[in-house]
Coordinates of C-alpha atoms in Angstrom, one line a residue:
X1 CA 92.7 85.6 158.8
X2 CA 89.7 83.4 160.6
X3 CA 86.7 84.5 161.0
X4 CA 83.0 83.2 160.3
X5 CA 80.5 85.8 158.8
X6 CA 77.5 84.4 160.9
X7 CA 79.1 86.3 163.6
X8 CA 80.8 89.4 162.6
X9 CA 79.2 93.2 162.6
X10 CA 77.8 93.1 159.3
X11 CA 77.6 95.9 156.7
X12 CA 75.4 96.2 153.3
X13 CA 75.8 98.0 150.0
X14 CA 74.7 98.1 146.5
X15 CA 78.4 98.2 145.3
X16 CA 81.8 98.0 147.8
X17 CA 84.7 100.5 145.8
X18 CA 88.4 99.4 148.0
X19 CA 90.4 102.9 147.2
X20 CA 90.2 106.5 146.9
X21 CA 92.6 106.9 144.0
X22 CA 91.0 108.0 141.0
X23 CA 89.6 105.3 139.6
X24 CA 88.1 104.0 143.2
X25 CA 86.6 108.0 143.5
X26 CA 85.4 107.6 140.1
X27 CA 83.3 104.5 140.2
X28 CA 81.8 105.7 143.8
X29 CA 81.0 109.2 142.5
X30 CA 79.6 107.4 139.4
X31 CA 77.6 104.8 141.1
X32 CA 76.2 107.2 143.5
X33 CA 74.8 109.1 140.8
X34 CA 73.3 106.5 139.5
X35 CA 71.5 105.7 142.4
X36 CA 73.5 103.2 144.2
X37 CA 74.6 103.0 147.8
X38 CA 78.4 103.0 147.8
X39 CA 80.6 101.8 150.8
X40 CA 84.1 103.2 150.4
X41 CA 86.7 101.1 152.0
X42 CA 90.0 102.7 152.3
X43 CA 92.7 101.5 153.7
X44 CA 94.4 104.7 155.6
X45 CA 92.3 107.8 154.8
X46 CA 91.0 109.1 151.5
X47 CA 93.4 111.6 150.6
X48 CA 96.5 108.3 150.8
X49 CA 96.8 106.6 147.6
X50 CA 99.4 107.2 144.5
X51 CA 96.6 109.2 142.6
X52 CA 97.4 112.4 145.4
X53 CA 101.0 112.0 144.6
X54 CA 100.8 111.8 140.8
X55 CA 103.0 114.8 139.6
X56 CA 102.9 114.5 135.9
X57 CA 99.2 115.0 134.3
X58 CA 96.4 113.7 132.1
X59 CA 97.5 112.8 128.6
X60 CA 94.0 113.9 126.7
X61 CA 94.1 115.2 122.9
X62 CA 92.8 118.1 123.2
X63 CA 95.3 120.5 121.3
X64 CA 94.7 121.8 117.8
X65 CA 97.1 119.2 116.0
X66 CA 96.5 116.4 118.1
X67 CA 93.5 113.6 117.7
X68 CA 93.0 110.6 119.3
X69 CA 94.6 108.3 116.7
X70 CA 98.2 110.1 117.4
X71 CA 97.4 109.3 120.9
X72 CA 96.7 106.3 120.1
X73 CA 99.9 105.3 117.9
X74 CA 102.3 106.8 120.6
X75 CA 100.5 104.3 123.7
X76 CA 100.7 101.1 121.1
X77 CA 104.7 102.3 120.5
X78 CA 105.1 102.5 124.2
X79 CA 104.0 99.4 125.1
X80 CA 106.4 97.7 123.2
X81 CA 103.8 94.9 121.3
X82 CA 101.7 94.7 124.3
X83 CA 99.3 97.3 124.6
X84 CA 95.4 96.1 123.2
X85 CA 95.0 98.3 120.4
X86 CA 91.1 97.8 121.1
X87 CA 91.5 99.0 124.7
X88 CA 93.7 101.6 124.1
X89 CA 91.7 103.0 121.8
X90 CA 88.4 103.2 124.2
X91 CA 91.1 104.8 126.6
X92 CA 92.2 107.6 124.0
X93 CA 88.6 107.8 122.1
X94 CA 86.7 108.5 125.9
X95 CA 89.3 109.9 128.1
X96 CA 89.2 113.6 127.0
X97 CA 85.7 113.5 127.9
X98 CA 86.6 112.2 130.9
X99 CA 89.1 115.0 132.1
X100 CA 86.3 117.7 130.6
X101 CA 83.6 116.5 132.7
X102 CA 86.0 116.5 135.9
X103 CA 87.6 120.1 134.4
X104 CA 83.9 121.3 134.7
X105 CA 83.0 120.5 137.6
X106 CA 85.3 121.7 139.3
X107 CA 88.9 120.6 138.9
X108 CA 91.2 123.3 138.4
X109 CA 93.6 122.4 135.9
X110 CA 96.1 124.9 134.7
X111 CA 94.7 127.2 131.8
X112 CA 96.0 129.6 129.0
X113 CA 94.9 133.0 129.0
X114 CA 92.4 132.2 126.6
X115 CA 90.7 129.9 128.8
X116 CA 91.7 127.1 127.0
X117 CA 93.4 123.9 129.0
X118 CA 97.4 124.3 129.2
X119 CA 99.1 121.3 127.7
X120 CA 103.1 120.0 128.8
X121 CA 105.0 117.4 126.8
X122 CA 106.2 114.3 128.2
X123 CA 108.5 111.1 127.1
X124 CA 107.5 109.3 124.1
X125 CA 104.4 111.7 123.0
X126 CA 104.5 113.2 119.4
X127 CA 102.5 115.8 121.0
X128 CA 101.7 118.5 123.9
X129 CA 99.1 116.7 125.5
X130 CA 99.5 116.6 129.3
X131 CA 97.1 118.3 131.4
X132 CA 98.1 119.7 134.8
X133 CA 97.2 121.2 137.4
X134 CA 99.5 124.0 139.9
X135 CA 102.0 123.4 137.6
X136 CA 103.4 119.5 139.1
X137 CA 100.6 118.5 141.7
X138 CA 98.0 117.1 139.0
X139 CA 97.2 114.0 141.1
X140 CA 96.7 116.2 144.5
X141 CA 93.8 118.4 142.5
X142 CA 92.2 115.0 140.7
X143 CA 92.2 113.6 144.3
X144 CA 90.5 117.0 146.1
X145 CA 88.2 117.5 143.2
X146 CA 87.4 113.5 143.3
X147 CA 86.7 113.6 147.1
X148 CA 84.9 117.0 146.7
X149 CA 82.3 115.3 144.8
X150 CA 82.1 112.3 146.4
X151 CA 81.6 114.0 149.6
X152 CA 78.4 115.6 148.4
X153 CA 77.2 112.4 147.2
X154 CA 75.0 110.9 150.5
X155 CA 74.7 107.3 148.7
X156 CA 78.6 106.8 149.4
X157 CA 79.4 105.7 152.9
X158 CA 83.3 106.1 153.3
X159 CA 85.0 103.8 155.7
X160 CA 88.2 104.8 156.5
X161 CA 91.2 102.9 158.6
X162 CA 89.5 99.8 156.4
X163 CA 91.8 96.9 155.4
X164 CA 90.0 94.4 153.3
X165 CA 91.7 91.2 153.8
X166 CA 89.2 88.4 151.8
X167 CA 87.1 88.0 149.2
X168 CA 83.6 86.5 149.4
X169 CA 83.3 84.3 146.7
X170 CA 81.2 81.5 145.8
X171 CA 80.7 79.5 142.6
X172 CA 82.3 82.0 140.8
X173 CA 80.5 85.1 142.1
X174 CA 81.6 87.7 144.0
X175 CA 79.4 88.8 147.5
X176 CA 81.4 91.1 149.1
X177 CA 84.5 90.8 151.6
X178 CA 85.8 90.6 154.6
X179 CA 87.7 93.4 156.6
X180 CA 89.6 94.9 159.5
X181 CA 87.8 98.3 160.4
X182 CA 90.0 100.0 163.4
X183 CA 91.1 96.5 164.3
X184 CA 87.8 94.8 164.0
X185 CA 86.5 92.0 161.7
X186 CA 83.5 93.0 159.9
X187 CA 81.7 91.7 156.7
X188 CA 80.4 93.8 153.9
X189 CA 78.3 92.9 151.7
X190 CA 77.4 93.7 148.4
X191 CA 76.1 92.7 145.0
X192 CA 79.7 94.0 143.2
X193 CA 82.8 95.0 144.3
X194 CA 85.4 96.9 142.7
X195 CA 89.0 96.9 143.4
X196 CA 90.9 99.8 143.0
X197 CA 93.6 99.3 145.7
X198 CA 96.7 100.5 143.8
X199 CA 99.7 99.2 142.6
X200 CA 103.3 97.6 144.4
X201 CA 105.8 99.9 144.3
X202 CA 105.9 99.1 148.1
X203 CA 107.0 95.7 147.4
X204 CA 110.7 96.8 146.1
X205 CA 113.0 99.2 148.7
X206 CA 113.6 102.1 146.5
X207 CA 109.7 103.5 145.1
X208 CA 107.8 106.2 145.0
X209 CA 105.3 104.6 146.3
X210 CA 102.6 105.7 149.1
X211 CA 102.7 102.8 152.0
X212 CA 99.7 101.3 151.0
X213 CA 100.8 100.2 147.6
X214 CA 101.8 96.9 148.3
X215 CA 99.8 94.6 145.8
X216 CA 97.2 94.0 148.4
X217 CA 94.0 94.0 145.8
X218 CA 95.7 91.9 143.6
X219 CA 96.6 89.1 146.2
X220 CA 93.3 88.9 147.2
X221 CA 91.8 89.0 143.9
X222 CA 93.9 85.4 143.1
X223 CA 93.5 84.1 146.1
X224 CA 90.3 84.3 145.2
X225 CA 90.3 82.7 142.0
X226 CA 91.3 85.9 139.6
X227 CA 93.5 85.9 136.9
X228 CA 96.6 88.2 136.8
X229 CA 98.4 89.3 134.2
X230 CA 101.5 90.7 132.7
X231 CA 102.6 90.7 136.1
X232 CA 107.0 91.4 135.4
X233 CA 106.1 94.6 133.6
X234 CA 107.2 96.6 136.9
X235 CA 108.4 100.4 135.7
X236 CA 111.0 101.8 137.2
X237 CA 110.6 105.8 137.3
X238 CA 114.5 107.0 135.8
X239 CA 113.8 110.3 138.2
X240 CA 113.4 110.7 141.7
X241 CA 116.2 112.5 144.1
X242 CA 118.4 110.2 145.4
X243 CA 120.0 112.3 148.2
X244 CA 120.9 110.3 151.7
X245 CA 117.9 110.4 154.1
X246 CA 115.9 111.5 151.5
X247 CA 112.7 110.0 150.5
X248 CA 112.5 108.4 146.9
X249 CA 110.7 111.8 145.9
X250 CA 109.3 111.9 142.1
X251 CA 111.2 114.4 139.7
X252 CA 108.3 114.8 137.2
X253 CA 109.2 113.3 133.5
X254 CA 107.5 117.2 132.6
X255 CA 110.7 118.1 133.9
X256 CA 112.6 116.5 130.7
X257 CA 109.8 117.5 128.5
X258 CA 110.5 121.1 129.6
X259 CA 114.2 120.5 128.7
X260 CA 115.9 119.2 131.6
X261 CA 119.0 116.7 130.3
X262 CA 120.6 114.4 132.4
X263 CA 124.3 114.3 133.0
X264 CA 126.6 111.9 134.4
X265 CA 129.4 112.3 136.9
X266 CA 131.0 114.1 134.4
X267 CA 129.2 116.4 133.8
X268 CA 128.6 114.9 130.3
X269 CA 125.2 114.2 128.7
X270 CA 124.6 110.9 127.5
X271 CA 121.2 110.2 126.5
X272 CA 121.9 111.2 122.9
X273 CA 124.3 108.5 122.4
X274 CA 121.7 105.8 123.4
X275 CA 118.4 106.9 121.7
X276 CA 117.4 109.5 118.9
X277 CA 114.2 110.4 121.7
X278 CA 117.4 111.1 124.1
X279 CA 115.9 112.1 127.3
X280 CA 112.2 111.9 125.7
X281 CA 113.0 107.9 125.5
X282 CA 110.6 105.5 126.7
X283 CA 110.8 104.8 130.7
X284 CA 112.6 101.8 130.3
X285 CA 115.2 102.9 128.1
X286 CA 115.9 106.0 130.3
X287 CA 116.1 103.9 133.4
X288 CA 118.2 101.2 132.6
X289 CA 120.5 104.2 130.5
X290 CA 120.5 105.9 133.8
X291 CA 121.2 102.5 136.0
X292 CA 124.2 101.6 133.6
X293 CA 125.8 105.3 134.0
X294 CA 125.7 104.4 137.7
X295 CA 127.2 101.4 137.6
X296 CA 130.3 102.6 135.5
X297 CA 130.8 105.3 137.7
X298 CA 130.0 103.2 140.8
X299 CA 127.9 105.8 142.1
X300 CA 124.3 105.4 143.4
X301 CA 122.9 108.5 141.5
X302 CA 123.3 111.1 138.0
X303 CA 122.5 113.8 137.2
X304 CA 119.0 115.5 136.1
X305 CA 120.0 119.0 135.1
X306 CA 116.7 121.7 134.9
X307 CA 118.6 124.8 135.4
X308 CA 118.4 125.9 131.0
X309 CA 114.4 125.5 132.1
X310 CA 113.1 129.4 132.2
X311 CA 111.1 129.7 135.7
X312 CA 111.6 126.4 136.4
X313 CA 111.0 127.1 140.1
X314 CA 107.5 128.5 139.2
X315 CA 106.8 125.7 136.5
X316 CA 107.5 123.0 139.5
X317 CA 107.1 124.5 143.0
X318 CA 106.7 121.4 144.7
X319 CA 109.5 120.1 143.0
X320 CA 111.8 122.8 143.8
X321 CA 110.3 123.0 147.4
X322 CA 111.4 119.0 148.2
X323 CA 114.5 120.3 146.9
X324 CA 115.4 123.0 148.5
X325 CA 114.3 121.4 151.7
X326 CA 117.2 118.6 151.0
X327 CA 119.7 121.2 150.1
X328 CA 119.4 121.8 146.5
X329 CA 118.2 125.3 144.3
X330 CA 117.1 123.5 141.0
X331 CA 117.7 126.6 139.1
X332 CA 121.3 127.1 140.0
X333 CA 122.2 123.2 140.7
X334 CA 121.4 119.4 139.3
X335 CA 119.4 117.1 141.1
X336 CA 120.6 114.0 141.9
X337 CA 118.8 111.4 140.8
X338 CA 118.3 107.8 140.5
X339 CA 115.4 105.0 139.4
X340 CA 112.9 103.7 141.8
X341 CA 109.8 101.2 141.5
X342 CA 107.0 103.2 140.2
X343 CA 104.2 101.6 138.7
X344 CA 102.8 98.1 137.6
X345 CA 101.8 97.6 134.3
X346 CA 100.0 94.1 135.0
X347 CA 97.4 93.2 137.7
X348 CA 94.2 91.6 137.5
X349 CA 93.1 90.9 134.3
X350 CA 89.7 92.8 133.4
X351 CA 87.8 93.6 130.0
X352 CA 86.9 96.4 128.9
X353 CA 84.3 96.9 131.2
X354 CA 86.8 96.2 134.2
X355 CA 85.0 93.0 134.6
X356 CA 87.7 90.0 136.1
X357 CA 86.8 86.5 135.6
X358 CA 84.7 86.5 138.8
X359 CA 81.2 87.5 138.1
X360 CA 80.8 90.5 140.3
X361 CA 84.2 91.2 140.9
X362 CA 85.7 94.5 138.7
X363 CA 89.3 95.7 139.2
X364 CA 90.5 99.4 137.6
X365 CA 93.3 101.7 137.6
X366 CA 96.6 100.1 138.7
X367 CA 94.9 97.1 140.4
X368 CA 94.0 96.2 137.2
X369 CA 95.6 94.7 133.4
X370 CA 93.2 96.2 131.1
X371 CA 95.8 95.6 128.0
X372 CA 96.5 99.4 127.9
X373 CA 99.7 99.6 129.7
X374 CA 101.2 97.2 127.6
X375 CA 105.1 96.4 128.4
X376 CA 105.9 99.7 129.6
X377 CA 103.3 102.7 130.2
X378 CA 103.1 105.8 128.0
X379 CA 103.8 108.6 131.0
X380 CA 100.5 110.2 132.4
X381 CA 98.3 107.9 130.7
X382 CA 97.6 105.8 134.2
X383 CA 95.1 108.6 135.8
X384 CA 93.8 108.8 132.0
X385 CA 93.2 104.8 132.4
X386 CA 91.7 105.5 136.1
X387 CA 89.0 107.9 135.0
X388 CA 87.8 106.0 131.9
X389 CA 87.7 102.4 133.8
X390 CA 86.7 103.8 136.9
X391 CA 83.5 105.2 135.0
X392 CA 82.8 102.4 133.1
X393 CA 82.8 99.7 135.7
X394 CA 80.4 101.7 137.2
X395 CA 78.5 101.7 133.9
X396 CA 78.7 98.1 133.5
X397 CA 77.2 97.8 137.4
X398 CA 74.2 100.2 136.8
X399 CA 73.2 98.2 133.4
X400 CA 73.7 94.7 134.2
X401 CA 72.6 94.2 138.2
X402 CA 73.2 90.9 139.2
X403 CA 70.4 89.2 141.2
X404 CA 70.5 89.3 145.3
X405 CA 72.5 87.0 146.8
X406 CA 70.4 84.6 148.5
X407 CA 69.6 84.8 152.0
X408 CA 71.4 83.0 154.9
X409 CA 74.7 82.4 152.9
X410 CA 77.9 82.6 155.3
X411 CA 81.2 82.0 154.8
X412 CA 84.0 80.7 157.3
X413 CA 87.8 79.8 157.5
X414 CA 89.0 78.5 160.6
X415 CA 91.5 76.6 159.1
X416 CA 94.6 78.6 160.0
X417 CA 96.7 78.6 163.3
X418 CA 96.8 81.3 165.3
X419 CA 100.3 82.7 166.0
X420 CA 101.5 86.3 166.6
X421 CA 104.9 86.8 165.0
X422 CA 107.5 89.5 166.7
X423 CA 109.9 89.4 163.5
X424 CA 107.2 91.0 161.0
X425 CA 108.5 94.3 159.9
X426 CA 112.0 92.3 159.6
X427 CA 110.5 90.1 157.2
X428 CA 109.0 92.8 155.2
X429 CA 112.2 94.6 155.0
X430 CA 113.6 91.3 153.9
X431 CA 111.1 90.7 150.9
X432 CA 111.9 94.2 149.5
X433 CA 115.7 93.6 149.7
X434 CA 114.9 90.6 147.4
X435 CA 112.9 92.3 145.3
X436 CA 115.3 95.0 144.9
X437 CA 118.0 92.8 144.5
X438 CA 116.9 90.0 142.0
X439 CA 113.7 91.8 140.3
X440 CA 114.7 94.9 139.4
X441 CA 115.7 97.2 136.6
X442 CA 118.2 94.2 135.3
X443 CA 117.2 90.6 135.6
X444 CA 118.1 86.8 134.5
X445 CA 117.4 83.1 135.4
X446 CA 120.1 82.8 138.1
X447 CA 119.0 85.3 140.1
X448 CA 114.9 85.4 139.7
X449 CA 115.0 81.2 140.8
X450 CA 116.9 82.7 143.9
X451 CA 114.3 85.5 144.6
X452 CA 111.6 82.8 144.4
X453 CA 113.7 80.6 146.7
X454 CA 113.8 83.0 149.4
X455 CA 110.7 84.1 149.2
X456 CA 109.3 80.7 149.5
X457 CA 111.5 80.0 152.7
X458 CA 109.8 83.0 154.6
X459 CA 106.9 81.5 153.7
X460 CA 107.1 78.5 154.9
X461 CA 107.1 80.0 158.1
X462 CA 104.4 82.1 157.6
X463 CA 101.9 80.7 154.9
X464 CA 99.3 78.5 156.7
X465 CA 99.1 80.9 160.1
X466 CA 96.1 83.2 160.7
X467 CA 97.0 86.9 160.0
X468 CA 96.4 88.6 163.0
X469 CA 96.7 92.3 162.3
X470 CA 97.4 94.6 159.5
X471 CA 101.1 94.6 160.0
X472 CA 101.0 90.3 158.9
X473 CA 98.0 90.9 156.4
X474 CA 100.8 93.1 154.7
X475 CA 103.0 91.0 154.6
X476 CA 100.7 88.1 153.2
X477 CA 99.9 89.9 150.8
X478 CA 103.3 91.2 149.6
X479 CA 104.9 87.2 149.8
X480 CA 102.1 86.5 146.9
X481 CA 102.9 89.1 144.8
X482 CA 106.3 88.7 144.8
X483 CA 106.1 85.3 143.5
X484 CA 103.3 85.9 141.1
X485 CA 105.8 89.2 139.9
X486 CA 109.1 86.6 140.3
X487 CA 107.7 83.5 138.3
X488 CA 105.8 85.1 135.4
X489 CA 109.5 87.3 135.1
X490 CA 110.9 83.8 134.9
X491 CA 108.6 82.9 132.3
X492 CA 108.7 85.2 129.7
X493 CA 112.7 84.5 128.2
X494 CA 113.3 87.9 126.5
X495 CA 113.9 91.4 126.9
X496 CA 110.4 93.7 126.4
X497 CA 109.4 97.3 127.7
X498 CA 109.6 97.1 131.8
X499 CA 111.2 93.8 132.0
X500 CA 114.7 93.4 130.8
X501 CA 116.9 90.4 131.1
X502 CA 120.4 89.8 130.7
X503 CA 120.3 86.7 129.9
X504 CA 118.2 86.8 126.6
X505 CA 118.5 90.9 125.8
X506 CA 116.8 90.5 122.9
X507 CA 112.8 91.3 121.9
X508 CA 111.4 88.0 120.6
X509 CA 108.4 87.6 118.3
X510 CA 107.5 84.6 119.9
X511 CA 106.8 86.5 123.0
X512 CA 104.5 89.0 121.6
X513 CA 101.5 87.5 123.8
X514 CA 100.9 88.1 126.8
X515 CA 101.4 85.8 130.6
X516 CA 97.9 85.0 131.9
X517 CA 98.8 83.2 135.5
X518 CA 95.6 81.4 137.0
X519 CA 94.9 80.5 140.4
X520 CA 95.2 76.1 140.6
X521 CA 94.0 74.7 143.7
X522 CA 97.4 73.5 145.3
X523 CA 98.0 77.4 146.1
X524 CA 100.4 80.0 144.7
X525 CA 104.3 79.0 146.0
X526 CA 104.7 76.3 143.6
X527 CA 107.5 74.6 142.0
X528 CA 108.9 76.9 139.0
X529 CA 109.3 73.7 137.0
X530 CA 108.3 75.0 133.3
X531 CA 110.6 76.6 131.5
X532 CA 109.8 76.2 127.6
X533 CA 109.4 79.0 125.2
X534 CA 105.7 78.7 124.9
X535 CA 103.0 77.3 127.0
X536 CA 99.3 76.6 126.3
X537 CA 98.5 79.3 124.1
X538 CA 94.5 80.8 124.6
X539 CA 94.1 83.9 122.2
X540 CA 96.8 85.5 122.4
X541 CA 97.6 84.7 126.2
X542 CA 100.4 82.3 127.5
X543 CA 98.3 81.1 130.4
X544 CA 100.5 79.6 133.6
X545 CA 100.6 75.6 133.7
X546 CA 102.9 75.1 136.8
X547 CA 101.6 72.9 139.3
X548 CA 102.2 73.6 143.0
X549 CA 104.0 72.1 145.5
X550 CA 105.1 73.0 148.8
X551 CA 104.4 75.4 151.0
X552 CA 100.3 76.6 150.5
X553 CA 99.1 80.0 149.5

């Protein structure tokens, strides 16, 4: 997008937060309290971001034979090598403290008679640990008690229908952004900005993804000059009803950890053949178990049977609402179900403050790779991750101010030709059938080269041009992504958590480090041209040496 900041309607702020999930609510409500002005810039309105459709819970160790540590052990197993045991444990040491302090003031999680929090089981926990809330809409209450807080804080300004397109940076500090308000150009600025935009489930055909989660924090944050990491971890959900002109709607994991077993065509269970957790298995496991059942019975859905659940219609209402709606009683019939795109474990890479290497600039929940998530996310420990980062990027603003900018600094890009396109949502549609295609639940060389090949021929086209509404900005930001998702895939040449390949099945010591990609100067849609086992290796990180060529990011 052009535009010159001398010239647009300007807007100030101690601290810009882009997102209402809960880690964007969190820092605002946090940073308000602390004194700061807050401008909230969401993309569609407050109450549309994946923290609202979050069905699971809040992993938290607060039952009688549980402790952090156990916590702990069962996010390091689930990530598959990957997860910072440092990180996770600030994530499993402060996070009950967390849910408490939003339990007490006003979140109304589901309780035992004796007043004491309720606590569900999910996939690869050694414990009942999951806090809910109206039995499967846990993200809808974390989001209305969020907002309701936020809205009786008067230092946060929300602006909604806001679609931050650019980062202002400068000499490695961050100043604030660019944005379309209502199809205006305006420029905020602000001493620190925090990205909590979401993740890219949007990106793929099949997700259960909210519209907005197309990666759009995280192509701005390396356009600017951020690191991302860990970027082909993409988790595939193994559950969400796959009935024709249905929506890829969410069947809760809680739904297995209540004793739901998955069949296939059948009518057989298979799970126990393929892992001693059976339908308790890791994510990954489950899905790709799942995706090969499909394939051998050429069908594009299983089974999830919940009718041995006792009230399982009042355990999930929502659940067995969406059902009935599409034809089926869950307590008398199987859902069909398939895997869709749910959640990224990498993004932009961020301390343990949420800092990025952008002084300035912080990133948290799914926008950001704090090391938690590892190769493939424990289930319900991503609104856990929101609430902890979310509060302590805020921390980290409130302790360590960074000075004024200096008056009378602009920024401009006129650079980019002008050009309205009339093929758009065509292209979009395209990139997701790529994604889908060459990027999913199974992957290898062949196919991944050829993702990145036709990625790079729509953007050819459209690289270069001026955005010039939300519709292209979109779609900008989804061509980045894609690559950044398609080449670090590429990159790492074994099998681990999220990302499995075909061609090398197997986990590899050698890979157990993570893939730190880095913004070079040429752009992002670069020639994939190194393909050795190991790169330049900096603590633990194999950090992306490809130089670009072609088209320019």
């Amino acid at each position: 997008m052009n535009f010159d900041t001398r010239e647009l309607p300007s807007y100030d702020a101690d601290a810009l937060v882009i997102g209402s999930g809960v880690a964007g609510l969190q820092a605002a409500w946090y940073l308000a309290r602390a004194g700061k002005h807050v401008l909230l810039a969401v993309r569609d309105t407050l109450l549309d971001s994946n923290t609202n459709k979050a069905q699971g819970g809040i992993a938290a160790s607060f039952g009688a034979d549980d402790n952090p540590e156990l916590h702990l052990e069962d996010t390091l197993i689930a990530g598959a090598g990957l997860s910072d045991r440092d990180i996770s444990a600030i994530v499993t040491e402060e996070g009950p403290k967390d849910v408490k302090v939003l339990w007490e003031n006003g979140a109304e999680f589901d309780t035992n008679p004796d007043g004491t929090l309720m606590l569900g089981r999910e996939g690869c926990h050694c414990r009942s640990r999951i806090v809910h809330a109206h039995g499967d809409a846990t993200g809808a209450e974390v989001a209305r008690s969020l907002n309701a807080l936020v809205a009786k804080e008067k230092n946060v300004e929300p602006m909604e229908h806001c679609y931050v397109t650019d980062l202002l940076v400068r000499d490695g500090r961050c100043y604030g952004a660019v944005a379309l308000h209502e199809d205006r150009k305006v420029v905020i600025r602000a001493n620190a900005v925090v990205l909590a935009t979401g993740g890219t489930g949007r990106l793929y055909s099949k997700t259960t993804n909210p519209e907005g989660a197309t990666g759009s924090g995280m192509a701005m944050a390396w356009r600017a000059g951020a690191a991302v990491m860990d970027m082909e971890f993409v988790q595939f959900h193994p559950t969400t009803l796959s009935i024709q002109g249905c929506p890829n709607f969410l069947i809760s994991e809680a739904v297995r950890g209540a004793g739901g077993i998955l069949l296939n065509l059948r009518g057989e269970r298979f799970m126990p053949k393929y892992h001693p957790m059976k339908e308790l298995a890791p994510r990954d496991v489950v899905a790709r178990c799942i995706f090969k059942e499909m394939q051998e019975a050429g069908s594009p859905f299983i089974y999830l049977d919940a009718t041995g659940i006792e009230d399982v219609t009042e355990k999930f209402p929502m659940i067995a609402e969406t059902c009935r709606q599409y034809g089926v009683d869950i307590a008398k019939q199987p859902i069909p179900i398939a895997p869709a795109a749910h959640y990224m474990m990498g993004g932009v890479h961020t301390d343990e403050w949420g800092r990025t290497n952008i002084q300035g600039l912080y990133a948290c929940g799914e926008t950001a790779a704090t090391g938690l998530q590892g190769a493939n996310r424990l289930a319900s420990n991503s609104l856990l991750e929101g609430l902890v980062f979310g509060r302590r990027a805020a921390k980290d603003i409130v302790d360590n101010p960074l000075p004024e900018a200096e008056q009378g600094l602009y920024w401009q890009e006129n650079s980019l030709r002008e050009e309205t396109f009339d093929d758009t949502a065509a292209c979009i549609a395209e990139t997701q059938d790529i994604m889908t295609k060459y990027l999913g639940i199974r992957r290898n060389a062949e196919d991944m080269s050829k993702a990145i090949e036709e990625l790079y021929w729509i953007a050819r086209r459209r690289m270069g041009r001026a955005a010039m509404n939300a519709e292209e900005l979109d779609l900008r930001a989804r061509l980045t992504v894609d690559v950044l998702i398609a080449r670090a895939a590429l990159r790492r040449q074994e099998s681990r958590g999220g990302h499995y390949r075909t061609d090398f099945p197997e986990t590899r010591e050698a890979w157990a480090h993570h893939v730190l990609d880095e913004k070079h100067e040429e752009g992002l849609f670069a020639g994939i041209t190194e393909q050795e086992e190991t790169g330049d290796k900096n603590n633990g990180y194999d950090v992306w040496t490809g130089r670009a060529a072609g088209v320019m990011a």
